[in-house]
XYZ file of C-alpha atoms in Angstrom:
424
model
C -0.573 17.347 28.777
C 0.918 16.495 25.413
C -0.931 13.395 23.575
C 1.365 10.309 23.120
C 1.283 9.051 19.691
C 3.266 6.429 18.402
C 4.076 5.056 14.913
C 5.113 1.575 14.538
C 6.875 0.806 11.272
C 8.250 -2.108 9.691
C 11.988 -1.974 8.469
C 12.498 -2.435 4.952
C 9.238 -4.360 4.874
C 9.035 -6.343 1.825
C 12.803 -7.614 2.407
C 12.276 -8.301 6.184
C 9.412 -10.844 4.830
C 12.010 -12.765 2.680
C 14.567 -12.877 5.394
C 12.269 -14.175 7.733
C 12.116 -17.250 5.746
C 15.280 -17.182 4.507
C 17.999 -16.471 6.937
C 20.607 -16.557 4.389
C 19.620 -13.092 2.843
C 20.622 -11.542 6.338
C 23.407 -8.791 5.561
C 23.005 -9.426 1.648
C 22.128 -6.616 -0.785
C 18.198 -7.861 -1.552
C 15.524 -6.276 -3.360
C 11.914 -6.793 -4.195
C 10.626 -5.796 -7.689
C 6.920 -4.585 -8.684
C 4.247 -6.266 -11.102
C 6.087 -7.927 -14.019
C 9.722 -7.551 -12.007
C 9.612 -4.247 -13.552
C 10.951 -1.886 -11.064
C 12.379 -1.895 -7.232
C 9.775 -1.154 -4.733
C 11.835 -2.347 -1.558
C 15.536 -2.182 -0.561
C 17.630 -3.590 2.038
C 20.071 -1.414 3.870
C 22.999 -2.857 1.931
C 21.511 -1.830 -1.470
C 20.627 1.460 -0.495
C 24.233 1.983 0.226
C 25.101 1.065 -3.469
C 23.042 4.032 -4.416
C 19.771 2.126 -6.018
C 16.641 4.413 -5.943
C 13.171 3.416 -5.027
C 11.420 2.969 -8.009
C 14.674 2.555 -10.516
C 13.780 0.053 -13.367
C 15.289 -3.489 -12.733
C 16.837 -3.842 -16.219
C 19.117 -0.534 -15.524
C 20.673 -2.512 -12.806
C 21.864 -5.839 -14.351
C 25.625 -4.962 -14.152
C 25.392 -3.504 -10.813
C 23.299 -6.608 -9.624
C 26.322 -8.771 -10.940
C 29.072 -6.727 -9.601
C 27.579 -6.731 -6.094
C 25.775 -9.766 -6.139
C 22.251 -8.492 -5.659
C 19.539 -10.774 -4.870
C 16.321 -9.843 -6.736
C 12.637 -11.492 -5.468
C 9.247 -10.735 -7.412
C 6.495 -9.179 -5.372
C 4.875 -11.880 -2.986
C 1.783 -9.919 -1.786
C 0.141 -12.846 -0.216
C 2.852 -13.270 1.914
C 3.189 -9.744 3.021
C -0.473 -8.844 3.784
C -0.512 -12.200 6.194
C 2.659 -10.861 8.053
C 1.413 -7.324 8.211
C -1.942 -8.763 9.791
C 0.097 -10.726 12.152
C 1.923 -7.459 13.180
C -1.654 -5.456 13.616
C -2.723 -8.488 16.054
C 0.261 -7.989 18.013
C -0.291 -4.392 18.173
C -4.008 -4.682 19.184
C -2.985 -6.402 22.256
C -0.729 -3.418 23.577
C -3.399 -0.293 22.467
C -6.652 -0.757 21.571
C -6.774 2.614 20.193
C -4.859 2.420 16.559
C -4.860 3.332 12.990
C -3.442 1.199 10.245
C -2.015 3.540 8.100
C -0.235 1.149 5.579
C 0.932 -2.276 4.956
C 4.076 -1.345 7.127
C 2.654 1.217 9.251
C 0.580 1.444 12.418
C -0.334 4.289 14.591
C -0.947 4.142 18.423
C -2.555 6.393 20.796
C -0.870 5.812 24.297
C -2.199 9.141 25.846
C -3.011 8.673 29.569
C -3.364 4.623 29.231
C 0.368 3.804 29.897
C 1.425 3.517 33.392
C 4.800 2.757 32.774
C 7.849 4.778 31.172
C 6.577 4.563 27.397
C 9.890 4.441 26.204
C 10.636 0.993 27.947
C 7.039 -0.083 27.263
C 7.201 0.568 23.504
C 10.935 -1.344 23.790
C 8.866 -4.189 24.824
C 6.291 -3.797 21.654
C 9.446 -3.909 19.493
C 10.772 -7.023 20.943
C 7.525 -8.944 20.991
C 7.009 -8.196 17.171
C 10.475 -9.633 16.318
C 10.200 -12.868 18.357
C 6.786 -13.446 17.104
C 7.138 -12.582 13.329
C 11.011 -12.225 13.001
C 10.343 -8.820 11.429
C 12.531 -5.994 12.928
C 10.564 -2.373 13.575
C 11.347 1.381 14.399
C 8.737 3.177 16.798
C 8.605 6.810 17.096
C 6.749 8.975 19.878
C 5.580 12.282 19.472
C 2.560 14.761 20.586
C 1.128 14.248 17.183
C 1.081 11.892 14.149
C 3.407 14.364 12.235
C 5.887 14.299 14.966
C 5.600 10.343 15.392
C 6.686 10.138 11.889
C 9.271 12.323 12.144
C 10.446 10.592 15.780
C 10.248 7.001 13.519
C 12.760 8.839 10.937
C 15.271 9.601 13.620
C 15.056 6.361 15.226
C 15.717 4.484 11.549
C 18.850 6.553 11.125
C 20.097 6.491 14.379
C 21.298 3.509 15.828
C 21.864 5.378 19.241
C 17.930 4.903 19.829
C 18.232 1.423 19.417
C 14.898 1.378 17.066
C 12.578 3.776 19.347
C 12.602 7.658 19.705
C 10.580 9.313 22.199
C 10.373 13.151 21.176
C 8.078 13.533 24.224
C 10.556 12.802 26.629
C 13.058 15.563 25.359
C 13.280 18.848 26.609
C 12.323 21.650 24.223
C 15.554 22.567 23.011
C 17.060 18.900 22.373
C 13.889 17.960 20.459
C 14.506 21.540 17.810
C 17.824 20.149 17.051
C 16.398 17.212 15.747
C 14.120 19.217 14.102
C 16.565 20.927 12.391
C 18.195 18.068 10.969
C 15.135 17.035 9.234
C 15.068 18.270 5.588
C 11.811 19.702 4.735
C 10.838 17.204 1.932
C 11.341 14.737 4.595
C 8.460 16.249 6.652
C 5.348 14.198 6.205
C 2.844 15.500 3.952
C 5.549 17.808 2.234
C 7.367 15.795 -0.610
C 9.161 16.812 -3.343
C 6.933 19.123 -5.312
C 6.301 21.333 -2.387
C 9.862 21.536 -0.712
C 11.093 23.911 -3.559
C 8.697 26.230 -3.169
C 9.048 26.272 0.904
C 12.918 26.621 0.433
C 12.202 29.721 -1.668
C 10.810 31.340 1.387
C 13.480 30.295 3.661
C 12.209 27.113 5.319
C 14.551 24.594 4.894
C 13.901 21.827 7.755
C 11.144 20.890 9.938
C 12.420 23.462 12.649
C 12.103 26.342 9.970
C 8.278 24.974 9.206
C 7.790 24.680 13.173
C 8.555 28.702 14.038
C 6.772 29.617 10.449
C 3.392 31.495 10.725
C 0.548 28.773 9.906
C -1.717 31.797 8.594
C 0.518 32.630 5.822
C 1.146 29.416 5.037
C -2.527 28.829 4.941
C -3.278 31.671 2.290
C 0.097 30.937 0.244
C -0.244 27.458 0.026
C -3.128 25.112 1.705
C -4.921 24.338 5.179
C -3.137 21.040 5.369
C 0.126 23.155 5.477
C -1.221 25.070 8.290
C -2.340 21.810 10.023
C 1.297 20.511 9.748
C 2.556 23.545 11.600
C 0.347 23.172 14.461
C 0.968 19.310 14.561
C 4.905 20.521 14.682
C 3.965 22.667 17.872
C 2.217 19.519 19.807
C -1.101 20.803 18.604
C -3.131 17.399 17.090
C -5.079 18.466 13.768
C -5.232 14.865 12.334
C -6.589 12.377 14.514
C -6.501 8.901 14.400
C -8.925 7.225 12.431
C -9.506 3.816 14.388
C -12.140 2.408 11.440
C -11.009 2.148 7.912
C -13.036 4.696 5.719
C -14.482 2.860 2.914
C -12.510 3.848 -0.547
C -14.791 5.888 -2.757
C -13.262 4.204 -5.899
C -11.497 0.486 -6.301
C -9.046 0.301 -8.885
C -7.377 -3.325 -10.208
C -5.179 -2.955 -13.430
C -1.834 -4.662 -14.429
C 0.843 -4.914 -17.063
C 0.494 -8.171 -18.633
C 3.740 -10.634 -18.471
C 3.448 -10.788 -22.496
C 1.674 -8.628 -24.842
C -1.917 -9.571 -25.621
C -3.042 -9.716 -29.429
C -6.248 -11.840 -28.979
C -9.430 -10.647 -27.500
C -10.490 -13.546 -25.754
C -7.404 -12.955 -23.607
C -8.042 -9.293 -23.042
C -11.713 -10.657 -21.672
C -9.944 -13.047 -19.571
C -7.949 -10.092 -18.080
C -10.539 -7.861 -17.811
C -12.988 -10.495 -16.105
C -10.351 -11.321 -13.726
C -9.723 -7.550 -12.639
C -13.883 -6.898 -12.535
C -13.625 -10.333 -9.867
C -10.740 -8.980 -7.502
C -12.440 -5.472 -7.545
C -15.868 -6.560 -6.925
C -14.517 -9.004 -3.956
C -13.200 -5.831 -2.244
C -16.390 -4.098 -2.864
C -18.094 -6.519 -0.666
C -15.701 -6.615 1.760
C -16.202 -2.773 2.436
C -20.170 -3.819 2.349
C -20.932 -1.455 -0.954
C -22.373 -1.461 -4.281
C -20.939 0.158 -7.318
C -22.829 2.242 -9.353
C -20.592 2.726 -12.465
C -17.618 0.752 -14.071
C -14.715 2.265 -16.384
C -12.407 -0.026 -18.260
C -9.582 0.897 -20.540
C -6.876 -0.985 -22.359
C -3.457 0.516 -24.032
C -0.783 -0.847 -25.866
C 3.128 -0.101 -24.515
C 3.665 3.756 -24.874
C 7.571 2.833 -25.243
C 7.346 1.049 -28.396
C 8.443 3.585 -30.895
C 8.433 0.798 -33.813
C 4.673 0.269 -33.065
C 1.787 2.512 -33.350
C 0.297 2.928 -29.944
C -3.193 2.653 -29.066
C -5.477 3.366 -25.836
C -9.013 3.295 -25.245
C -11.564 3.727 -22.377
C -15.115 3.812 -21.471
C -17.165 4.722 -18.300
C -20.558 2.664 -17.865
C -23.123 4.009 -15.753
C -24.909 1.240 -14.105
C -28.617 1.182 -13.951
C -29.050 -0.638 -10.684
C -26.134 -0.531 -8.120
C -24.500 -3.989 -7.354
C -21.798 -5.803 -5.788
C -22.381 -9.196 -8.174
C -19.159 -10.427 -9.959
C -21.343 -11.608 -12.762
C -23.590 -8.764 -13.671
C -20.100 -6.799 -13.765
C -18.189 -8.945 -15.781
C -20.914 -9.089 -18.103
C -21.124 -5.098 -18.333
C -17.459 -4.745 -18.477
C -17.316 -7.350 -21.186
C -19.811 -5.736 -23.210
C -17.638 -2.482 -22.774
C -14.471 -4.095 -23.910
C -16.242 -5.075 -27.404
C -16.872 -1.705 -27.911
C -13.285 -0.127 -27.652
C -11.276 -2.991 -28.842
C -9.580 -2.837 -32.095
C -7.649 -5.694 -33.506
C -4.125 -5.393 -34.692
C -2.548 -4.078 -31.646
C -0.574 -5.642 -29.024
C -2.185 -4.925 -25.856
C 0.450 -3.941 -22.962
C -1.859 -3.121 -20.172
C -5.834 -3.207 -19.090
C -7.748 -2.215 -15.836
C -11.000 -1.634 -14.535
C -12.215 1.001 -11.809
C -15.332 0.441 -9.642
C -16.978 4.156 -8.604
C -19.965 5.753 -7.449
C -19.542 3.831 -4.374
C -22.442 3.565 -1.901
C -22.947 1.697 1.359
C -25.246 -1.406 1.005
C -27.659 0.279 3.163
C -27.707 3.475 0.909
C -28.155 1.663 -2.277
C -31.540 1.945 -4.537
C -32.731 -1.399 -5.001
C -35.029 -2.093 -7.700
C -38.632 -2.566 -6.512
C -39.654 -5.323 -9.044
C -36.412 -7.577 -8.749
C -36.330 -8.210 -4.785
C -36.200 -12.278 -5.766
C -33.125 -11.834 -8.184
C -31.636 -9.542 -5.839
C -31.798 -12.012 -2.883
C -30.704 -14.731 -5.171
C -27.744 -12.740 -6.344
C -26.620 -11.757 -2.744
C -26.946 -15.471 -1.275
C -24.556 -16.559 -4.383
C -21.844 -13.787 -3.546
C -21.786 -14.940 0.125
C -21.284 -18.565 -0.808
C -18.546 -17.608 -3.284
C -16.694 -15.171 -0.665
C -17.050 -17.844 1.970
C -15.573 -20.762 -0.443
C -12.939 -18.813 -1.278
C -11.910 -17.952 2.294
C -11.728 -21.046 3.474
C -10.423 -23.056 0.805
C -8.068 -20.447 -0.761
C -8.634 -17.866 -2.966
C -9.677 -18.482 -6.681
C -10.678 -22.161 -5.509
C -14.369 -21.232 -7.195
C -13.919 -18.595 -10.093
C -15.726 -17.393 -13.061
C -15.004 -19.277 -16.134
C -14.744 -15.820 -18.126
C -11.666 -15.453 -16.498
C -10.006 -18.358 -18.038
C -7.539 -20.918 -16.367
C -4.322 -20.950 -18.541
C -4.033 -17.133 -18.748
C -0.573 -16.847 -20.787
C -0.916 -13.151 -20.099
C -0.465 -13.504 -16.551
C 2.391 -11.028 -15.078
C 5.869 -12.251 -14.473
C 6.919 -13.593 -11.470
C 9.713 -15.389 -12.201
C 11.254 -14.996 -9.059
C 8.767 -15.012 -6.341
C 9.416 -16.737 -2.743
C 6.649 -19.574 -1.293
C 3.533 -18.385 0.173
C 4.665 -19.866 3.579
C 1.713 -18.671 5.328
C -1.161 -18.694 3.147
C -0.543 -22.035 0.909
C -0.619 -25.379 2.079
C 1.657 -26.421 -0.659
C 4.412 -23.618 0.089
C 4.768 -24.723 3.992
C 8.144 -25.288 4.960
C 9.290 -29.010 5.319
C 11.429 -29.955 8.219
C 13.924 -32.556 7.278
């Protein structure tokens, strides 16, 4: 019996979140921009038809925006994350076996658990999400995660499926016809770099790949491509990961809203990034054994000399304490900072992460470790109950003139009391 794997994918997720709270945006060309309103990271269908590419710089689109009335929003990550969590909560009621793949995608395993017509059942899921969150989703069903991805792509591109494509319900011949229409670079895990190499050996679409010799592809390319071939032939090689795997690195970096020249402002930015990374570190119950910091000027400013520098600092004792990590990072910043430059970006990386249960503790510092752990618990609990950054370190500053541009960010409707919609 074939497995029944479904992929639920929110359509144009960031744009759809904006439309939920501003219905006037329906049928209008809308884009959501990256940090500092730099590049396009989400597009409505109306914008896609105008030829706007993902990642295209916003300054290149100003004339097109004026001509066609494109509406641009700054990224509102708090809103998007909360809406994503609401969708996942709904999905958990329909299937206990799930893998949250990204902020707008989730795999579900219905093998042997659905007593109903599966296509009709997932249509119910789709309608429930629309009713309770306002978000449109498409759902693809296949015998593997790779086929579920392809089915989802088919559902999005063909209105005849009404948002749900079930490859398992098709005869092999019909399924192969759809696979023939999927370009090779659209197959999950292939991408633009591998696709030209596959075309050189006459593999142009998903059906060609399905019929290819997996052992030959393993020898010539990689074992992951061999697994993809098996997945296209209804053999599961990539299981659902029901438990999120702890990250091996935690990265926090931003481009500044305005260039920084003062060391004090750089220190504030580094302290803020360390604080955010340390919070994520504690959320996955890990300790860090190393911290890497870097600063750089803009590489695109040809009139000024560029400068960039970085430093990796091994920690004598693994820790998740925000205060300790900030102190070490700021020490490193003093080592790599040079005056006279306009800095455009800074960042930190926490690495050599280990589980709390596996970290090597200091035999003579038990009291300090307990005090540190209790302080971090209070810090996280207060910020969770009262709102992010209600409690923050003094090193992060209060004015933050370097903060990234978000000139057209919508209100945080679901996560901020001050941004709640008011009905008149």
